[in-house]
Short mmCIF file of C-alpha atoms in Angstrom, two decimals:
data_model
loop_
_atom_site.label_atom_id
_atom_site.label_comp_id
_atom_site.label_asym_id
_atom_site.label_seq_id
_atom_site.Cartn_x
_atom_site.Cartn_y
_atom_site.Cartn_z
CA MET I 1 27.46 -7.96 10.75
CA LYS I 2 28.93 -11.50 11.08
CA LYS I 3 30.57 -13.00 7.94
CA SER I 4 28.84 -16.10 8.72
CA HIS I 5 25.47 -14.40 8.05
CA LEU I 6 26.76 -12.92 4.66
CA ASP I 7 28.26 -16.57 3.82
CA LYS I 8 24.81 -17.99 3.97
CA ILE I 9 23.36 -15.30 1.69
CA ILE I 10 26.29 -15.77 -0.95
CA GLY I 11 26.58 -19.39 -0.65
CA GLU I 12 29.41 -21.06 -1.92
CA LEU I 13 31.55 -18.64 -3.62
CA GLN I 14 32.72 -20.09 -6.89
CA VAL I 15 34.19 -17.05 -9.15
CA GLU I 16 34.94 -18.07 -12.59
CA GLU I 17 38.13 -16.55 -14.33
CA PRO I 18 36.61 -14.16 -16.88
CA LYS I 19 37.30 -14.81 -20.44
CA GLU I 20 37.23 -11.25 -21.70
CA GLU I 21 38.01 -7.84 -20.45
CA LEU I 22 34.83 -5.93 -18.96
CA LYS I 23 34.96 -2.21 -19.89
CA VAL I 24 33.15 -0.29 -17.00
CA VAL I 25 32.48 3.35 -16.85
CA TRP I 26 31.68 4.94 -13.46
CA VAL I 27 30.01 8.35 -13.77
CA TYR I 28 30.06 11.02 -10.90
CA GLY I 29 29.53 14.38 -10.15
CA TYR I 30 30.14 16.75 -7.29
CA ASP I 31 27.60 17.99 -4.66
CA GLU I 32 28.67 21.16 -2.50
CA HIS I 33 25.35 21.46 -0.75
CA HIS I 34 25.08 18.08 1.04
CA ILE I 35 27.24 17.66 4.41
CA ALA I 36 30.40 15.42 4.01
CA GLY I 37 28.69 11.95 4.29
CA ALA I 38 25.87 12.31 1.84
CA HIS I 39 25.99 12.50 -1.80
CA ASP I 40 29.73 11.95 -1.66
CA TYR I 41 29.98 11.34 -5.45
CA VAL I 42 33.64 11.93 -5.51
CA LYS I 43 34.27 9.90 -2.26
CA VAL I 44 32.15 7.06 -3.31
CA LYS I 45 33.60 6.87 -6.90
CA ASP I 46 37.16 6.72 -5.57
CA LEU I 47 35.99 3.79 -3.46
CA MET I 48 34.29 2.05 -5.98
CA VAL I 49 36.79 2.62 -8.90
CA ASP I 50 39.67 1.14 -6.54
CA LEU I 51 37.40 -2.10 -5.52
CA LEU I 52 36.48 -2.72 -9.15
CA SER I 53 40.05 -2.31 -10.49
CA LYS I 54 40.90 -5.23 -8.27
CA SER I 55 38.61 -7.45 -10.20
CA PRO I 56 40.14 -9.70 -12.68
CA LYS I 57 40.22 -8.57 -16.33
CA THR I 58 38.03 -5.28 -15.40
CA LYS I 59 39.11 -2.13 -16.90
CA VAL I 60 37.51 1.05 -15.34
CA GLU I 61 37.31 4.50 -16.53
CA GLU I 62 35.89 7.54 -14.63
CA SER I 63 33.57 10.13 -16.22
CA PHE I 64 32.54 13.40 -14.80
CA GLY I 65 28.99 14.56 -15.56
CA PHE I 66 28.13 12.32 -18.57
CA PRO I 67 30.12 9.69 -20.67
CA THR I 68 31.71 10.70 -23.84
CA GLU I 69 30.49 9.25 -26.86
CA GLN I 70 33.56 6.99 -27.21
CA GLN I 71 33.05 5.64 -23.59
CA LEU I 72 29.63 4.80 -24.38
CA GLN I 73 30.46 3.03 -27.58
CA ASN I 74 33.23 1.10 -25.93
CA ALA I 75 31.69 0.35 -22.43
CA ASP I 76 29.97 -2.88 -21.38
CA LEU I 77 28.69 -1.40 -18.11
CA VAL I 78 28.15 2.03 -16.98
CA VAL I 79 27.42 3.02 -13.26
CA MET I 80 25.90 6.24 -12.42
CA TYR I 81 26.01 8.02 -9.03
CA LEU I 82 25.35 11.73 -9.27
CA HIS I 83 22.84 14.54 -10.04
CA LEU I 84 22.92 14.47 -13.73
CA PRO I 85 23.52 17.74 -15.61
CA GLN I 86 20.77 18.94 -18.02
CA LEU I 87 20.96 16.28 -20.60
CA LYS I 88 20.68 17.31 -24.25
CA LYS I 89 18.33 15.44 -26.80
CA LYS I 90 21.62 13.61 -28.31
CA GLN I 91 22.77 12.62 -24.72
CA PHE I 92 19.40 11.00 -23.90
CA ARG I 93 19.46 9.20 -27.25
CA ALA I 94 23.02 8.02 -26.56
CA LEU I 95 22.12 6.74 -23.14
CA LYS I 96 19.09 4.88 -24.50
CA ALA I 97 21.07 3.60 -27.48
CA PHE I 98 23.91 2.21 -25.21
CA VAL I 99 21.38 0.30 -23.53
CA GLU I 100 19.40 -0.79 -26.62
CA LYS I 101 22.56 -2.33 -28.18
CA GLY I 102 23.21 -4.74 -25.31
CA GLY I 103 24.81 -2.37 -22.54
CA GLY I 104 24.31 -2.76 -18.84
CA LEU I 105 23.38 0.35 -16.73
CA VAL I 106 23.32 0.77 -12.98
CA SER I 107 21.54 3.95 -11.53
CA LEU I 108 22.15 4.84 -7.95
CA HIS I 109 20.06 7.29 -5.81
CA GLU I 110 20.05 10.88 -7.20
CA THR I 111 20.90 9.87 -10.67
CA VAL I 112 17.03 9.46 -11.14
CA ILE I 113 16.48 13.50 -10.49
CA MET I 114 16.26 15.80 -13.42
CA ARG I 115 13.89 18.89 -13.67
CA PRO I 116 11.72 20.19 -15.19
CA ARG I 117 9.03 17.63 -15.61
CA ILE I 118 9.66 16.94 -19.36
CA LYS I 119 13.30 15.88 -18.46
CA GLY I 120 12.13 13.60 -15.66
CA LYS I 121 9.96 11.90 -18.34
CA LYS I 122 12.59 11.56 -20.75
CA LEU I 123 15.03 10.18 -18.06
CA ALA I 124 12.44 7.72 -16.89
CA GLU I 125 12.62 6.28 -20.52
CA CYS I 126 16.21 5.64 -20.18
CA LEU I 127 16.28 4.28 -16.42
CA GLY I 128 12.76 3.11 -15.78
CA PHE I 129 12.04 5.27 -12.85
CA ALA I 130 12.71 9.10 -12.61
CA TRP I 131 11.87 12.20 -10.67
CA LYS I 132 8.43 13.76 -11.28
CA GLU I 133 8.71 17.46 -10.26
CA GLY I 134 5.80 18.44 -8.18
CA THR I 135 4.78 14.86 -7.48
CA SER I 136 7.94 13.03 -6.00
CA LYS I 137 9.03 12.89 -2.50
CA TRP I 138 11.89 12.16 -0.35
CA GLY I 139 12.57 10.74 3.04
CA ALA I 140 14.23 8.08 5.10
CA ILE I 141 13.58 4.38 5.23
CA PHE I 142 11.88 3.44 8.40
CA ASP I 143 10.65 -0.06 7.55
CA SER I 144 12.17 -3.42 6.27
CA ILE I 145 12.11 -3.72 2.59
CA SER I 146 10.31 -6.33 1.05
CA ILE I 147 12.58 -7.89 -1.63
CA ASP I 148 12.13 -10.52 -4.62
CA ASN I 149 14.54 -13.12 -3.26
CA LYS I 150 13.85 -15.41 -6.28
CA HIS I 151 15.86 -12.72 -8.61
CA PRO I 152 19.48 -13.64 -9.15
CA ILE I 153 20.57 -10.22 -7.47
CA PHE I 154 18.61 -10.91 -4.33
CA MET I 155 19.20 -14.93 -4.28
CA GLY I 156 20.03 -16.16 -0.64
CA PHE I 157 18.45 -13.13 1.04
CA GLN I 158 15.38 -13.48 3.25
CA ASN I 159 12.18 -11.86 1.85
CA LYS I 160 13.16 -8.57 3.75
CA MET I 161 16.26 -6.58 4.28
CA THR I 162 16.94 -3.38 6.24
CA ILE I 163 18.93 -0.46 4.75
CA PRO I 164 19.37 2.79 7.11
CA ASP I 165 18.99 5.43 4.11
CA GLU I 166 17.02 7.65 2.18
CA PHE I 167 15.01 7.07 -0.94
CA TYR I 168 12.46 8.81 -3.43
CA TRP I 169 9.07 7.67 -4.18
CA ASP I 170 6.03 8.65 -6.52
CA LEU I 171 8.25 8.98 -9.43
CA TYR I 172 7.53 8.48 -13.13
CA GLN I 173 7.44 4.79 -13.71
CA GLU I 174 7.60 2.96 -17.28
CA ASP I 175 5.36 0.32 -17.87
CA ASN I 176 7.77 -2.60 -18.27
CA VAL I 177 9.64 -1.96 -15.05
CA ASN I 178 10.07 -5.13 -12.84
CA ILE I 179 10.01 -4.21 -9.12
CA LEU I 180 12.59 -6.10 -7.15
CA GLY I 181 11.96 -4.19 -3.67
CA SER I 182 9.58 -1.95 -1.93
CA VAL I 183 9.06 -0.30 1.35
CA ARG I 184 6.33 1.69 3.22
CA THR I 185 6.97 5.27 3.36
CA GLY I 186 7.11 7.66 6.48
CA PRO I 187 7.07 11.40 6.92
CA GLU I 188 8.62 13.43 3.88
CA GLU I 189 12.07 15.01 4.09
CA ASP I 190 14.21 15.27 7.28
CA SER I 191 13.57 13.06 10.26
CA SER I 192 15.05 12.98 13.69
CA GLY I 193 14.72 9.42 14.35
CA PRO I 194 12.55 6.21 13.99
CA ILE I 195 8.66 6.55 13.94
CA PRO I 196 6.12 4.15 15.05
CA PRO I 197 4.63 1.54 12.38
CA SER I 198 1.20 3.45 12.77
CA GLN I 199 2.76 6.38 10.89
CA LEU I 200 4.06 4.37 7.91
CA SER I 201 1.89 4.20 4.54
CA GLU I 202 -0.29 1.31 3.71
CA LYS I 203 1.07 1.05 0.39
CA ALA I 204 4.68 0.17 -0.21
CA SER I 205 6.67 2.19 -2.93
CA PRO I 206 9.30 0.78 -5.25
CA LEU I 207 12.93 0.99 -4.18
CA PHE I 208 14.80 -1.51 -6.29
CA TRP I 209 13.89 -2.35 -9.86
CA THR I 210 15.12 -3.64 -13.30
CA TYR I 211 14.21 -2.38 -16.72
CA GLY I 212 14.99 -3.59 -20.20
CA ILE I 213 15.46 -1.49 -23.30
CA GLY I 214 16.22 -3.42 -26.55
CA ASN I 215 18.93 -5.98 -25.79
CA GLY I 216 20.24 -4.16 -22.70
CA LYS I 217 19.38 -4.32 -19.01
CA VAL I 218 19.03 -1.41 -16.33
CA PHE I 219 19.24 -1.70 -12.62
CA GLY I 220 17.99 1.12 -10.41
CA THR I 221 17.55 1.99 -7.01
CA SER I 222 16.67 5.50 -5.22
CA THR I 223 18.55 4.63 -2.08
CA GLY I 224 22.39 5.29 -1.66
CA HIS I 225 22.15 8.70 -0.14
CA HIS I 226 24.67 7.97 2.65
CA THR I 227 28.45 7.26 2.33
CA PHE I 228 28.21 4.58 4.80
CA THR I 229 25.72 2.47 2.74
CA TYR I 230 28.43 1.77 0.19
CA TYR I 231 30.27 0.18 3.21
CA ASP I 232 27.21 -1.90 4.03
CA PRO I 233 28.12 -5.51 3.07
CA GLU I 234 24.43 -6.38 2.46
CA PHE I 235 24.13 -3.48 0.10
CA ARG I 236 27.44 -4.18 -1.39
CA ILE I 237 25.93 -7.81 -2.37
CA VAL I 238 23.15 -6.08 -4.07
CA LEU I 239 25.18 -3.49 -6.01
CA PHE I 240 27.93 -6.12 -7.05
CA ARG I 241 25.47 -8.44 -8.21
CA ALA I 242 23.39 -5.96 -10.03
CA MET I 243 26.34 -4.78 -11.87
CA ALA I 244 27.16 -8.50 -13.01
CA TRP I 245 23.53 -9.13 -13.85
CA VAL I 246 23.30 -6.11 -16.16
CA ALA I 247 26.50 -6.80 -17.73
CA ASN I 248 25.51 -10.52 -18.47
CA GLN I 249 28.35 -11.73 -16.35
CA HIS I 250 28.76 -14.56 -13.65
CA PRO I 251 26.33 -13.53 -10.62
CA ASN I 252 29.57 -14.05 -8.23
CA ARG I 253 32.10 -11.86 -10.52
CA PHE I 254 32.30 -8.95 -8.15
CA VAL I 255 31.17 -10.57 -4.89
CA PRO I 256 34.53 -10.89 -3.36
CA LEU I 257 34.66 -7.22 -3.25
CA VAL I 258 32.05 -7.21 -0.66
CA PHE I 259 34.57 -7.99 1.94
CA GLU I 260 37.32 -6.02 0.77
CA GLY I 261 38.55 -3.53 3.37
CA ILE I 262 35.82 -3.91 5.91
CA THR I 263 36.64 -7.36 7.35
CA ASN I 264 37.95 -7.63 10.81
CA ASN I 265 37.86 -10.85 13.17
CA GLY I 266 34.86 -12.41 11.68
CA MET I 267 32.85 -9.29 11.29
CA VAL I 268 32.19 -7.16 8.11
CA GLY I 269 30.95 -3.64 7.82
CA ILE I 270 31.97 -0.19 9.49
CA THR I 271 30.78 1.27 13.00
CA GLU I 272 31.70 4.79 11.86
CA ASP I 273 28.73 7.07 10.34
CA LEU I 274 30.98 8.78 7.90
CA ARG I 275 29.12 11.87 8.57
CA GLY I 276 30.92 15.22 8.58
CA TRP I 277 34.40 13.93 7.59
CA ASP I 278 37.19 16.49 7.21
CA GLY I 279 38.32 17.68 3.71
CA LYS I 280 35.44 17.94 1.49
CA ILE I 281 35.94 20.74 -0.66
CA ARG I 282 33.16 23.55 -0.75
CA GLU I 283 32.91 25.76 -3.76
#
């Protein structure tokens, strides 16, 4: 898309020099089942850790599976993009305590899935939403997403945005969740292409949300399935603003990274679908 379009969303890009170092932990996993280009936890981690490390006074650590106790004690911001392992009671308590004391947490796509049902319910208490085994569904996004453009994360957007990706619906939902974006659902699971509006649900389902625990904040989205989504400049605006918002930082702290590596001759983004790339390790 044109950089001028993104400039209208962002507005005047004033970035204040941070006064203190921000400690970030990026939590990732490994998915051997999906084709290269989907659930690329390692590839996306490498991309995002490299980008965030370019932001002034930002220290980024990586964590495979789940943060260590020390990482949770020291972190200001934790970002999770993975299928979490079966967490133990003390890990649920530690994650919840991290947010309660004022930490910022961002949950992306499959991070909300944990089975069986009792585990999903416990995860929802930490993230706001989580997979409800036997009830929750997944499928492609076929419609424009209605968003709350009064919230700082979506400021400057129109009241709808488009993301060609996958998401989940009919999840566990905590009472004090604030829904920032929702979309009508189409057929479940795989789809060969677009569908007519007549096949969309009447009721929209949540896709972006915020959630509070104690003194801390959570931002979540069940989209983020495809690797190309993390190169989508509008999705990057949302993601980088969300990171800043949950960490109580200036909204523009990470926004310059939106353009990093994907800007050429006044255009921002990529034309490749990044599916089936060579080199993904299979175990």
